Amino acid sequence: MACSIGIFLLYLWNQHYRYHDRVTVPSPIGGGNVAASHHPSVITSTATGSHKSLPGLGPEVEEEDGASAIDLSDPRAPFISWPLQRVCAEVEAEGAVVPGLTFLCDNNSGGPGNIRNYVLTCMRYALAAGASGLVMPTIRARDPADPARLFRGSRSFAYMFDEPHFRASLEAACPRIAIYASPDDVPGARAKAQREGRGTVDRVVETATPKHFGGARGGCDQRDPHRYADGFGAAFRAYLRASAAERGWPEPGSAGDDGNPNPRLIRLSWGVLWDWPVLRDGPEFAASFGGLLRFRADVLDIADVVADAMRRRAASRSAENGGETAKFDRSFLGIHLRTEADALARWPSYENQTAGYLREAAARGYRGAAAYLASGDETEAARFAADAAAELGLEVRTKYGALEATTADDDGAAVEALERLRELSWDQQALVDFAVLLRCGYFVGVSPSSFSINVALKRHLRDDGLRARPWRVGGPGDGRSWLVGRYNRYWEDWLFMFDGMWP
């Protein structure tokens, strides 16, 4: 029964927004005039204690890891590749690379937080297994009329993420891994399907559940982190050899009787997105690995305009209040309200979230200030704005409200951003919320929303970067973010997500 409940809860995982088809990557808003980070896309320093200067970053970046001056909470931060390069090198040094072993990280679902974590977790398992190839991840879309219906076709990687950045970053850190556009492009895949009489390549793709490899687990809660992650690679390679012998296939990496390569295509089972303990490879890997998945450029351009509009409004509110909020002159409060219809009943209610958010806002000095609200429910957003105004004098705006107010001032960048925002799907608009919340002065969200947790953990990297200590679950926050929620029971309160979330 416990296992069944665990699986059922997995299906109801934290969802956020809905989708539709459009995938566009237009030019920067305002012809590129929006302020943005000018860091290079990838930092490859592998210094081991000596101070190194990085070309193109300026003289201020001369720290031992080459990245100390980089704000890793910035959605445009460059990818720091040396932690991933080290993990890849360890696999190669063990002689554990398997030619032809190719992973598909497409069995994902849900909102941006879930999609992002699934792809990263799948890739970490691929590295451990010794994979030599990766099919460019695709994104499982949701029903536009009902976000709880998770499997309604696929979208390309570019639906959410920056593909050129991903390719360049992976190439810099782990050049052994070839990226294929589709399963059909994997060398030998079509010949294998034909040889085995399977018809299509997708029929030779094997499904694997990582927790079945590396050791037995106590208990049966399906959300338990992978307690034997260190042993996964060796156990999985042993399975590849044994299963090949059982089926009469050539050794992994060998050619078939027809002379064609005999690849093994692996798709991980659904629901493994929180399985890998993210600190297993050290804090520097945990802090940097998520940088592979940068949001698409047009989303970040829109978020730049929204964040700038909110900063200006925060400054105006400070002036209107006679300087009472002067210390937050251009700092706005960021809020994530998670009360959509698919939220589980035992999660914090609207009343719990609102009470906690407003109490924290008052304690942080945001009375009478400007606040940015991310919510997938317009009715609840309007309700919260009214409650916040009545209790704290907060002026609450959503992404649409921020842009619409600015377009009234004939701001050309805001007009263009608003037009582009309307062209995005609900899930893509959630990425705008995510990026704006990374830039607010202080953030309040809710556990166990994967969206809120992901924002808080990403913001946590701002000061210490690669050296950031783990987020203190259930504590008072880190001075940049705070999450309302229950923190008493590991499974029921979904605290396992903190152990498996990539910032």
XYZ file of C-alpha atoms in Angstrom:
503
model
C 0.000 0.000 0.000
C 2.805 2.444 0.887
C 4.426 1.817 -2.504
C 1.120 2.360 -4.317
C 0.544 5.633 -2.511
C 4.077 6.718 -3.336
C 3.557 6.028 -7.041
C 0.192 7.805 -7.017
C 1.704 10.874 -5.381
C 4.444 10.902 -7.971
C 1.768 11.182 -10.646
C 0.322 14.208 -8.905
C 3.696 15.903 -8.771
C 3.903 19.654 -8.474
C 2.606 21.173 -11.731
C 2.456 24.805 -12.650
C 1.265 26.054 -15.984
C -0.048 24.863 -19.335
C 1.373 24.813 -22.846
C 0.604 25.352 -26.482
C 2.579 24.847 -29.634
C 4.502 27.944 -30.498
C 8.308 27.650 -30.336
C 10.092 30.787 -31.501
C 13.501 32.249 -30.821
C 13.250 35.892 -31.938
C 15.875 38.591 -31.767
C 16.620 40.468 -28.513
C 13.993 42.957 -27.389
C 14.764 46.519 -28.336
C 17.522 45.483 -30.707
C 19.684 44.210 -27.879
C 19.444 47.328 -25.687
C 18.164 45.492 -22.626
C 20.871 45.169 -20.009
C 22.194 41.613 -19.789
C 25.168 39.732 -18.484
C 28.178 39.716 -20.798
C 29.871 36.680 -19.315
C 31.073 34.082 -21.801
C 28.830 31.055 -22.196
C 31.306 28.569 -20.705
C 34.144 28.845 -18.165
C 36.580 25.967 -18.428
C 39.143 26.801 -15.733
C 40.437 23.689 -13.978
C 42.764 25.434 -11.561
C 43.802 23.418 -8.533
C 44.820 26.141 -6.153
C 46.777 28.695 -8.161
C 45.160 31.962 -9.143
C 44.252 32.254 -12.801
C 42.938 35.087 -14.921
C 40.190 34.274 -17.399
C 40.318 36.021 -20.775
C 37.282 38.134 -21.457
C 36.130 38.400 -17.860
C 38.296 41.319 -16.832
C 40.997 41.641 -14.147
C 38.554 41.331 -11.257
C 38.107 37.598 -11.940
C 41.338 36.097 -10.675
C 40.197 33.571 -8.146
C 41.440 30.037 -7.651
C 38.448 28.438 -9.361
C 38.106 31.119 -12.010
C 34.489 31.682 -11.121
C 34.280 33.432 -7.762
C 33.155 36.713 -9.293
C 30.318 35.038 -11.206
C 26.824 35.262 -9.764
C 25.524 31.725 -10.322
C 22.007 32.832 -9.439
C 21.960 34.975 -12.584
C 19.840 33.207 -15.241
C 22.452 34.255 -17.827
C 25.435 33.039 -15.787
C 28.056 31.130 -17.793
C 28.414 27.409 -17.354
C 31.400 26.546 -15.163
C 32.524 23.321 -16.743
C 35.385 21.983 -14.623
C 33.240 20.118 -12.038
C 31.477 18.229 -14.840
C 34.783 17.762 -16.649
C 36.175 16.114 -13.516
C 33.246 13.681 -13.281
C 33.618 12.770 -16.955
C 37.369 12.270 -16.546
C 36.814 9.920 -13.594
C 34.620 7.652 -15.710
C 37.181 7.661 -18.521
C 40.044 6.950 -16.112
C 38.179 3.853 -14.905
C 37.893 2.627 -18.495
C 34.130 2.662 -18.022
C 33.049 4.406 -21.236
C 30.729 2.182 -23.303
C 30.837 2.903 -27.057
C 27.339 3.059 -28.486
C 25.609 3.489 -25.107
C 23.173 6.341 -25.723
C 20.654 7.831 -23.287
C 17.286 9.417 -24.090
C 16.170 11.933 -21.441
C 12.690 12.477 -22.843
C 10.516 10.629 -20.318
C 9.856 13.847 -18.418
C 6.617 15.619 -17.551
C 5.125 18.545 -15.690
C 6.159 22.154 -15.255
C 9.566 23.772 -15.774
C 10.981 22.724 -12.396
C 10.145 19.078 -12.994
C 11.273 19.065 -16.627
C 14.582 20.684 -15.733
C 15.321 18.295 -12.889
C 14.407 15.195 -14.879
C 16.753 16.078 -17.741
C 19.646 16.837 -15.384
C 19.110 13.700 -13.295
C 18.891 11.542 -16.416
C 22.128 13.058 -17.687
C 23.877 12.355 -14.385
C 22.891 8.707 -14.643
C 24.110 8.666 -18.255
C 27.517 9.948 -17.134
C 27.746 7.310 -14.397
C 26.791 4.551 -16.827
C 29.629 5.518 -19.170
C 27.375 6.716 -21.991
C 29.067 7.896 -25.150
C 25.957 9.457 -26.667
C 22.880 11.499 -25.809
C 19.807 12.118 -27.910
C 18.947 15.820 -27.644
C 16.307 15.873 -24.891
C 12.751 16.636 -25.869
C 10.030 17.963 -23.572
C 6.759 16.186 -22.826
C 3.882 18.622 -23.229
C 0.734 18.888 -21.142
C -2.907 19.217 -22.065
C -3.649 22.945 -22.533
C -7.077 22.482 -20.967
C -5.902 20.425 -17.987
C -2.285 20.664 -16.736
C -2.740 17.497 -14.673
C -2.867 15.541 -17.954
C 0.866 15.263 -18.462
C 1.502 13.374 -21.679
C 0.210 15.214 -24.731
C 2.974 15.091 -27.315
C 6.547 16.360 -27.341
C 8.267 19.670 -27.962
C 11.846 20.331 -28.912
C 14.589 21.180 -26.424
C 14.390 24.794 -27.646
C 10.817 24.982 -26.344
C 12.340 25.885 -22.977
C 16.115 25.913 -23.182
C 19.053 27.446 -25.052
C 20.295 24.665 -27.330
C 23.546 26.309 -28.552
C 24.542 26.983 -24.940
C 23.772 23.384 -23.980
C 25.806 21.954 -26.834
C 28.796 24.235 -26.212
C 28.756 23.564 -22.460
C 28.586 19.781 -22.773
C 31.265 19.779 -25.466
C 33.586 21.830 -23.242
C 33.184 19.512 -20.258
C 32.607 16.080 -21.726
C 33.561 15.921 -25.426
C 33.213 12.121 -25.486
C 29.436 12.450 -25.457
C 28.021 12.851 -28.945
C 24.667 14.611 -29.215
C 22.189 13.194 -31.743
C 19.134 15.005 -33.052
C 16.951 11.880 -32.810
C 17.237 8.154 -31.984
C 17.358 7.419 -35.724
C 20.637 9.338 -35.951
C 22.481 7.099 -33.480
C 25.036 5.108 -35.510
C 23.767 1.582 -36.082
C 20.314 2.200 -34.576
C 18.358 1.733 -37.801
C 20.385 -1.331 -38.752
C 19.751 -2.812 -35.299
C 16.000 -2.255 -35.601
C 16.037 -3.907 -39.009
C 18.259 -6.780 -37.886
C 15.971 -7.556 -34.933
C 12.775 -7.161 -36.964
C 11.549 -4.322 -34.747
C 10.553 -1.953 -37.532
C 11.254 1.428 -35.936
C 14.216 2.551 -33.857
C 11.986 3.442 -30.914
C 11.208 -0.266 -30.523
C 14.837 -1.074 -29.741
C 14.989 1.555 -26.988
C 15.250 -0.143 -23.576
C 13.678 1.243 -20.402
C 15.695 1.175 -17.179
C 14.892 2.130 -13.575
C 18.123 3.337 -11.928
C 17.223 2.202 -8.419
C 17.209 -1.391 -9.639
C 20.985 -1.182 -10.007
C 23.616 -0.883 -7.308
C 22.100 -2.444 -4.217
C 18.916 -3.335 -2.346
C 16.848 -0.615 -0.688
C 15.151 -0.771 2.681
C 11.483 0.192 2.749
C 9.410 0.732 -0.332
C 8.680 4.442 -0.662
C 9.283 5.148 -4.338
C 10.541 8.654 -3.574
C 13.561 7.471 -1.616
C 16.799 8.939 -3.025
C 19.079 6.454 -4.744
C 21.064 5.151 -1.768
C 23.452 3.260 -4.045
C 24.149 5.944 -6.629
C 27.905 5.318 -6.375
C 27.409 1.737 -7.476
C 24.974 2.443 -10.284
C 27.548 2.727 -13.076
C 29.306 -0.587 -12.470
C 26.028 -2.427 -11.850
C 24.460 -1.032 -15.000
C 27.454 -1.951 -17.157
C 27.333 -5.470 -15.736
C 23.675 -5.609 -16.751
C 24.567 -4.484 -20.281
C 27.106 -7.295 -20.616
C 24.861 -9.960 -19.111
C 21.788 -8.980 -21.117
C 23.810 -8.871 -24.345
C 25.103 -12.394 -23.707
C 21.618 -13.650 -22.847
C 20.170 -12.267 -26.082
C 23.057 -13.326 -28.254
C 24.072 -9.770 -28.996
C 27.659 -8.599 -29.480
C 29.449 -7.086 -26.481
C 28.384 -3.457 -25.904
C 30.334 -1.301 -28.329
C 31.022 -4.188 -30.728
C 29.668 -4.506 -34.267
C 26.961 -6.954 -35.252
C 27.357 -9.746 -37.793
C 26.432 -7.301 -40.550
C 29.346 -5.053 -39.596
C 27.127 -2.266 -38.278
C 27.565 -0.865 -34.747
C 25.344 -2.414 -32.100
C 24.232 0.529 -29.947
C 22.246 0.283 -26.709
C 19.604 3.002 -26.448
C 18.391 3.613 -22.883
C 15.350 5.543 -21.727
C 14.960 5.957 -17.959
C 11.592 5.237 -16.390
C 9.240 8.068 -15.546
C 9.415 9.643 -12.090
C 13.178 9.409 -11.432
C 13.660 13.175 -11.353
C 14.599 13.401 -7.653
C 16.567 10.150 -7.406
C 20.197 11.295 -7.610
C 21.549 12.836 -4.349
C 22.838 16.101 -5.826
C 25.599 16.655 -3.255
C 27.116 13.232 -3.979
C 29.674 14.782 -6.349
C 30.501 17.757 -4.132
C 28.920 21.205 -3.707
C 30.768 22.607 -6.713
C 29.137 20.030 -9.022
C 25.711 20.561 -7.482
C 26.044 24.334 -7.865
C 27.198 24.282 -11.492
C 25.508 21.308 -13.182
C 22.173 23.079 -13.608
C 23.942 25.736 -15.657
C 23.757 23.370 -18.621
C 20.075 24.256 -18.949
C 19.915 27.979 -19.569
C 16.459 29.288 -20.454
C 15.888 30.317 -24.055
C 17.129 33.779 -24.953
C 13.798 35.439 -25.757
C 12.402 34.376 -22.372
C 15.361 36.003 -20.624
C 14.962 39.138 -22.739
C 11.338 39.478 -21.613
C 12.332 38.808 -17.997
C 14.964 41.573 -18.235
C 12.280 44.097 -19.212
C 9.866 42.902 -16.500
C 12.540 42.998 -13.791
C 13.630 46.482 -14.868
C 10.014 47.670 -14.749
C 9.648 46.246 -11.241
C 12.858 47.908 -10.047
C 11.676 51.271 -11.329
C 8.301 50.791 -9.689
C 10.023 49.862 -6.416
C 11.983 53.121 -6.573
C 8.761 55.061 -7.220
C 7.011 53.406 -4.293
C 9.929 54.342 -2.055
C 9.630 57.967 -3.130
C 5.844 57.943 -2.716
C 6.249 56.654 0.828
C 8.548 59.503 1.758
C 11.626 57.335 1.823
C 10.280 54.890 4.414
C 11.364 52.032 2.166
C 14.587 53.771 1.104
C 16.761 50.784 1.933
C 14.791 48.903 -0.701
C 15.014 51.748 -3.204
C 15.125 49.458 -6.244
C 14.376 46.171 -4.522
C 11.059 44.459 -5.080
C 9.618 41.510 -3.203
C 9.144 38.294 -5.207
C 6.253 35.952 -4.386
C 5.188 32.553 -5.705
C 1.581 31.676 -4.916
C 0.924 27.959 -5.482
C -2.835 27.461 -5.230
C -3.788 26.124 -8.664
C -6.398 23.390 -8.922
C -3.814 20.589 -9.140
C -2.170 21.449 -5.804
C -2.580 18.627 -3.301
C -4.958 19.137 -0.392
C -2.315 18.763 2.319
C -0.059 21.409 0.809
C -0.191 24.859 2.458
C -3.505 26.533 1.626
C -4.045 30.012 0.207
C -4.595 31.267 3.744
C -1.415 29.605 5.049
C 0.688 30.924 2.195
C -0.724 34.442 2.361
C -0.312 34.724 6.127
C 3.273 33.493 5.934
C 4.201 35.691 2.979
C 2.795 38.892 4.427
C 4.318 38.234 7.844
C 7.735 37.693 6.258
C 7.339 40.739 3.996
C 6.605 42.949 6.997
C 9.561 41.537 8.918
C 11.847 42.248 5.963
C 10.736 45.865 5.659
C 8.602 45.604 2.540
C 5.549 47.332 3.975
C 4.274 49.774 1.333
C 6.750 48.474 -1.251
C 6.359 46.858 -4.684
C 5.922 43.097 -5.086
C 6.051 40.743 -8.047
C 3.661 37.792 -8.013
C 4.030 34.549 -9.963
C 0.809 32.541 -10.076
C -0.966 30.316 -12.576
C -4.413 31.348 -11.309
C -5.576 34.851 -12.228
C -8.439 34.820 -9.727
C -6.187 33.861 -6.838
C -3.585 36.406 -7.973
C -6.175 39.199 -7.830
C -7.332 37.981 -4.423
C -3.788 38.016 -3.078
C -3.098 41.498 -4.488
C -6.167 42.842 -2.675
C -5.227 41.153 0.612
C -1.619 42.352 0.415
C -2.683 45.919 -0.320
C -5.152 45.934 2.567
C -2.764 44.468 5.133
C 0.655 45.864 4.149
C 0.005 48.489 1.511
C 1.929 46.294 -0.936
C 1.485 47.048 -4.618
C 1.424 43.624 -6.271
C 2.004 43.147 -9.981
C 2.256 40.117 -12.213
C 4.395 39.988 -15.369
C 1.459 41.271 -17.394
C 0.691 44.006 -14.887
C 4.300 45.167 -14.797
C 4.540 45.387 -18.583
C 1.091 46.886 -19.141
C 1.783 49.649 -16.621
C 5.077 50.428 -18.349
C 3.615 50.452 -21.866
C 1.380 53.300 -20.710
C 4.583 55.357 -20.488
C 5.303 54.656 -24.182
C 8.185 52.375 -23.305
C 9.056 50.669 -26.603
C 10.888 47.767 -24.970
C 7.894 47.045 -22.729
C 5.493 47.140 -25.687
C 7.615 44.619 -27.584
C 8.086 42.441 -24.500
C 4.332 42.364 -23.886
C 3.677 41.289 -27.468
C 6.228 38.499 -27.198
C 4.956 37.400 -23.796
C 1.479 36.896 -25.243
C 2.951 34.616 -27.922
C 4.452 32.253 -25.343
C 2.732 29.183 -23.924
C 1.849 28.965 -20.242
C 4.894 26.823 -19.489
C 7.164 29.240 -21.336
C 5.619 32.130 -19.413
C 6.487 30.276 -16.226
C 10.138 30.556 -17.277
C 9.718 34.337 -17.355
C 8.395 34.211 -13.781
C 11.335 32.047 -12.743
C 13.912 34.441 -14.219
C 12.266 37.528 -12.713
C 12.105 35.930 -9.266
C 15.846 35.277 -9.449
C 16.313 39.050 -9.660
C 14.010 40.226 -6.870
C 15.393 41.626 -3.630
C 13.776 38.962 -1.470
C 11.751 35.872 -2.394
C 8.977 34.039 -0.584
C 7.654 30.737 -1.895
C 6.138 27.482 -0.743
C 7.434 24.007 -0.045
C 6.753 21.507 -1.613
C 6.428 23.374 -4.904
C 9.338 22.314 -7.120
C 9.133 25.752 -8.758
C 9.534 27.602 -5.435
C 12.278 25.282 -4.190
C 14.190 25.576 -7.448
C 14.032 29.389 -7.347
C 15.173 29.487 -3.710
C 18.078 27.070 -4.276
C 19.222 28.955 -7.372
C 19.122 32.268 -5.487
C 21.089 30.622 -2.686
C 24.142 30.479 -4.981
C 24.453 34.242 -5.289
C 27.027 34.965 -2.586
C 29.105 31.800 -2.273
C 28.641 30.255 -5.715
C 30.528 26.969 -6.006
C 31.276 27.065 -2.289
C 27.651 27.519 -1.207
C 26.614 25.365 1.719
C 23.381 23.382 1.354
C 20.099 25.162 1.943
C 18.926 24.672 5.534
C 15.633 22.855 5.088
C 12.906 24.200 7.345
C 15.092 26.978 8.691
C 14.685 30.768 8.589
C 15.969 30.993 5.022
C 19.285 32.342 3.822
C 18.594 36.077 3.897
C 17.566 36.016 0.243
C 14.611 33.602 0.282
C 12.170 31.912 2.626
C 9.718 29.050 2.050
C 6.498 28.516 3.954
C 5.619 24.873 4.506
C 5.584 21.843 6.772
C 8.944 20.308 7.666
C 8.116 17.500 10.055
C 7.838 14.359 7.913
C 10.357 13.513 5.199
C 7.958 11.768 2.801
C 4.606 13.375 3.492
C 6.071 16.898 3.453
C 8.072 16.152 0.276
C 11.402 17.046 1.887
C 13.167 14.499 -0.310
C 13.022 17.082 -3.114
C 15.682 19.171 -1.386
C 18.078 16.200 -1.608
C 17.469 15.714 -5.329
C 17.029 19.267 -6.655
C 19.681 20.737 -8.961
C 19.964 24.525 -8.384
